[in-house]
Coordinates of C-alpha atoms in Angstrom, one line a residue:
Chain A
G298 CA 73.4 112.6 29.2
A299 CA 71.0 112.8 32.1
V300 CA 72.6 113.5 35.5
V301 CA 71.6 112.3 38.9
S302 CA 73.2 113.9 41.9
Q303 CA 73.3 112.6 45.5
H304 CA 74.1 114.7 48.6
P305 CA 76.0 114.3 50.8
S306 CA 78.6 112.0 49.2
R307 CA 79.9 111.1 52.7
V308 CA 78.4 111.5 56.1
I309 CA 79.5 110.4 59.5
C310 CA 77.1 110.5 62.4
K311 CA 76.7 109.4 65.9
S312 CA 74.5 106.4 66.8
G313 CA 70.9 107.4 67.4
T314 CA 70.9 110.4 65.1
S315 CA 69.0 110.7 61.9
V316 CA 70.6 111.3 58.5
K317 CA 69.0 112.6 55.3
I318 CA 70.3 111.7 51.9
E319 CA 69.1 113.5 48.8
C320 CA 68.8 112.2 45.3
R321 CA 68.2 114.8 42.5
S322 CA 67.7 114.4 38.8
L323 CA 69.4 117.6 37.6
D324 CA 68.2 117.9 34.0
F325 CA 65.2 115.6 33.7
Q326 CA 62.0 114.7 35.5
A327 CA 61.9 111.3 37.3
T328 CA 58.5 110.0 38.4
T329 CA 60.3 106.9 39.7
M330 CA 63.5 106.6 41.7
F331 CA 65.1 103.6 43.3
W332 CA 67.2 103.3 46.5
Y333 CA 69.9 100.7 46.8
R334 CA 72.2 99.7 49.6
Q335 CA 75.6 98.2 49.3
F336 CA 77.6 96.8 52.2
P337 CA 81.4 96.6 51.9
K338 CA 82.5 94.1 49.3
Q339 CA 78.9 93.1 48.6
S340 CA 76.4 93.6 45.8
L341 CA 73.7 96.3 45.5
M342 CA 70.4 95.4 47.0
L343 CA 67.2 97.3 46.3
M344 CA 65.7 98.9 49.3
A345 CA 62.7 100.6 47.9
T346 CA 61.0 102.1 44.9
S347 CA 60.1 105.8 45.3
N348 CA 57.2 107.2 43.2
E349 CA 56.5 110.9 43.0
G350 CA 53.4 111.8 45.0
S351 CA 52.8 108.4 46.5
K352 CA 54.2 106.2 49.2
A353 CA 57.3 104.3 48.6
T354 CA 57.3 100.6 48.0
Y355 CA 59.7 98.8 50.2
E356 CA 61.5 95.5 49.6
Q357 CA 61.0 92.6 51.9
G358 CA 63.1 93.0 55.1
V359 CA 63.5 96.7 54.8
E360 CA 62.0 98.6 57.7
K361 CA 59.9 101.4 56.3
D362 CA 59.8 103.2 59.6
K363 CA 63.5 103.3 59.8
F364 CA 64.2 104.2 56.2
L365 CA 61.9 107.1 55.4
I366 CA 61.5 107.9 51.7
N367 CA 59.9 111.1 50.4
H368 CA 59.5 111.8 46.7
A369 CA 57.8 115.2 46.9
S370 CA 58.8 116.5 43.5
L371 CA 59.7 115.1 40.1
T372 CA 63.3 115.9 40.6
L373 CA 64.0 115.0 44.3
S374 CA 63.7 111.9 46.4
T375 CA 65.1 111.8 50.0
L376 CA 66.1 108.9 52.1
T377 CA 66.2 109.5 55.9
V378 CA 67.9 106.9 58.0
T379 CA 66.2 107.3 61.4
S380 CA 68.0 106.5 64.7
A381 CA 71.0 105.2 62.8
H382 CA 73.1 102.5 64.2
P383 CA 76.5 101.2 63.2
E384 CA 75.0 98.3 61.3
D385 CA 73.3 100.9 59.0
S386 CA 76.8 102.0 57.9
S387 CA 76.7 101.4 54.1
F388 CA 76.9 102.9 50.7
Y389 CA 73.5 104.2 49.6
I390 CA 72.9 104.8 45.9
C391 CA 69.9 106.0 44.1
S392 CA 68.8 105.7 40.5
A393 CA 66.3 107.7 38.6
V394 CA 64.2 106.7 35.6
L395 CA 64.0 109.0 32.6
A396 CA 60.3 109.1 31.9
G397 CA 59.2 107.6 28.6
T398 CA 62.5 105.8 27.9
G399 CA 63.0 103.3 30.8
E400 CA 66.6 104.4 31.0
L401 CA 68.2 104.4 34.4
F402 CA 70.7 106.9 35.7
F403 CA 72.6 106.4 39.0
G404 CA 73.7 108.9 41.5
E405 CA 77.3 109.0 42.7
G406 CA 76.3 107.3 46.0
S407 CA 76.4 108.3 49.6
R408 CA 78.7 106.6 52.1
L409 CA 77.2 106.6 55.6
T410 CA 79.3 105.8 58.6
V411 CA 77.6 105.5 62.0
L412 CA 79.8 105.7 65.0
Chain B
A670 CA 62.0 85.4 40.9
Q671 CA 64.8 86.9 39.1
K672 CA 68.4 86.0 39.8
V673 CA 71.8 86.9 38.5
T674 CA 74.9 84.7 39.1
Q675 CA 78.4 85.9 38.6
A676 CA 80.4 82.9 39.5
Q677 CA 83.8 84.6 39.3
T678 CA 84.4 86.5 42.5
E679 CA 87.9 87.8 41.6
I680 CA 90.0 87.7 38.4
S681 CA 93.5 88.9 38.1
V682 CA 95.2 89.4 34.7
V683 CA 98.3 91.0 33.3
E684 CA 97.9 94.1 31.1
K685 CA 97.1 93.4 27.5
E686 CA 95.5 90.0 28.2
D687 CA 91.9 89.4 27.2
V688 CA 89.4 88.6 30.0
T689 CA 85.9 87.4 30.0
L690 CA 83.5 88.0 32.9
D691 CA 80.6 85.5 33.1
C692 CA 77.0 86.3 33.9
V693 CA 74.2 83.8 34.1
Y694 CA 70.6 84.9 34.8
E695 CA 67.3 83.4 35.7
T696 CA 63.9 84.9 34.9
R697 CA 60.4 83.7 34.0
D698 CA 59.7 86.8 32.0
T699 CA 59.6 86.5 28.3
T700 CA 61.0 90.1 27.9
Y701 CA 63.6 91.6 30.1
Y702 CA 66.7 93.8 30.1
L703 CA 70.3 92.9 30.9
F704 CA 72.9 95.3 32.0
W705 CA 76.6 95.6 32.9
Y706 CA 78.0 98.2 35.2
K707 CA 81.5 99.1 36.2
Q708 CA 82.2 100.2 39.8
P709 CA 85.7 101.7 40.3
P710 CA 87.1 102.1 43.9
S711 CA 85.4 105.6 44.1
G712 CA 82.1 103.8 44.2
E713 CA 80.0 105.3 41.5
L714 CA 78.3 103.0 39.0
V715 CA 79.4 103.4 35.4
F716 CA 76.9 102.2 32.9
L717 CA 78.3 100.0 30.2
I718 CA 75.4 98.4 28.3
R719 CA 71.7 97.7 28.3
R720 CA 70.4 94.9 26.2
N721 CA 66.8 93.9 25.4
S722 CA 66.1 90.2 25.6
F723 CA 64.8 90.3 22.0
D724 CA 68.1 91.5 20.7
E725 CA 70.6 88.6 20.7
Q726 CA 73.1 90.3 18.5
N727 CA 76.5 90.5 20.0
E728 CA 77.8 94.0 20.6
I729 CA 81.2 95.5 20.4
S730 CA 82.2 98.9 21.7
G731 CA 85.9 99.6 21.5
R732 CA 87.7 97.0 23.6
Y733 CA 84.5 95.8 25.2
S734 CA 82.3 93.1 23.7
W735 CA 79.2 91.3 25.0
N736 CA 78.0 87.8 24.1
F737 CA 74.3 87.3 24.7
Q738 CA 73.2 83.6 24.6
K739 CA 69.5 83.3 25.4
S740 CA 69.7 79.5 25.1
T741 CA 72.1 79.3 28.0
S742 CA 70.8 82.4 29.8
S743 CA 74.2 84.0 29.7
F744 CA 75.4 87.5 29.0
N745 CA 79.1 87.5 29.1
F746 CA 81.4 90.5 28.9
T747 CA 84.9 90.4 27.4
I748 CA 87.6 93.1 27.7
T749 CA 90.2 92.8 25.0
A750 CA 93.7 94.0 25.6
S751 CA 93.0 94.8 29.2
Q752 CA 94.5 97.9 30.8
V753 CA 95.2 98.9 34.4
V754 CA 92.3 101.4 34.3
D755 CA 89.9 98.5 33.7
S756 CA 90.5 97.4 37.3
A757 CA 87.2 97.6 39.1
V758 CA 84.2 95.6 40.2
Y759 CA 81.9 94.7 37.4
F760 CA 78.2 94.0 38.0
C761 CA 75.8 92.2 35.7
A762 CA 72.1 93.1 36.4
L763 CA 68.6 92.1 35.2
S764 CA 65.4 94.0 35.1
E765 CA 61.8 93.3 34.0
D766 CA 60.5 94.9 30.9
P767 CA 59.1 98.2 32.3
W768 CA 56.7 98.4 29.3
T769 CA 54.8 95.3 30.3
Q770 CA 52.0 95.5 32.8
G771 CA 53.4 95.4 36.3
G772 CA 56.9 95.7 35.0
S773 CA 59.5 97.9 36.6
E774 CA 63.0 99.3 36.0
K775 CA 64.3 98.0 39.3
L776 CA 67.5 96.0 39.0
V777 CA 68.6 92.7 40.4
F778 CA 72.4 92.6 40.6
G779 CA 74.8 89.8 40.6
K780 CA 77.4 89.7 43.3
G781 CA 80.0 91.3 41.1
T782 CA 83.4 90.3 39.8
K783 CA 86.5 92.1 41.0
L784 CA 88.9 92.5 38.1
T785 CA 92.5 93.4 38.8
V786 CA 94.7 94.3 35.8
N787 CA 98.4 94.2 36.8
P788 CA 101.0 96.2 34.8

């Protein structure tokens, strides 16, 4: 089946620094990817829709200047958490759409801890 | 707006018991997709099923079965003869039909049900 890989799987950073998380579709092209955030013991909430070659669409309440999304190629979307603070500590997980099928494939997730 | 409700926050059973996880959804769309995912402690989402709203047939896959009742907007998930390895958080999710105009594959998740299967 199609594989989506996220990197890094875990990251610890200091408050005020920026962190980049990558989401790659390894064996298929994905014109659309989604970024979700999951706080401990909570559900997954959609942050933004990432479309290759265009600006991301953010959900209400998600700061686009804080969570920068770049989808520069058909196999890679990146999420950069800028000036991270402890409240940004969360599990970030991406999904990619296999073009033409509507099927979704999730990455393994990236656990961010901001000290 | 779409909404998914999983009323059971936590369920605890003893191995070999059958267990049903409830899922009720709300949508104004005439076509949509329903999903179930398993999230073990390691965090990754494991896909279990995707069901189109037009397909109301119940589905069985090994020890797993799903009951889709459009009349009550429910998509319940049953594990037969539960095992310790079934312990995880299970999420029900809903999406628009991506093939309709303005549709998208983005998912709305329920809050999840934590299942603990004790030996």
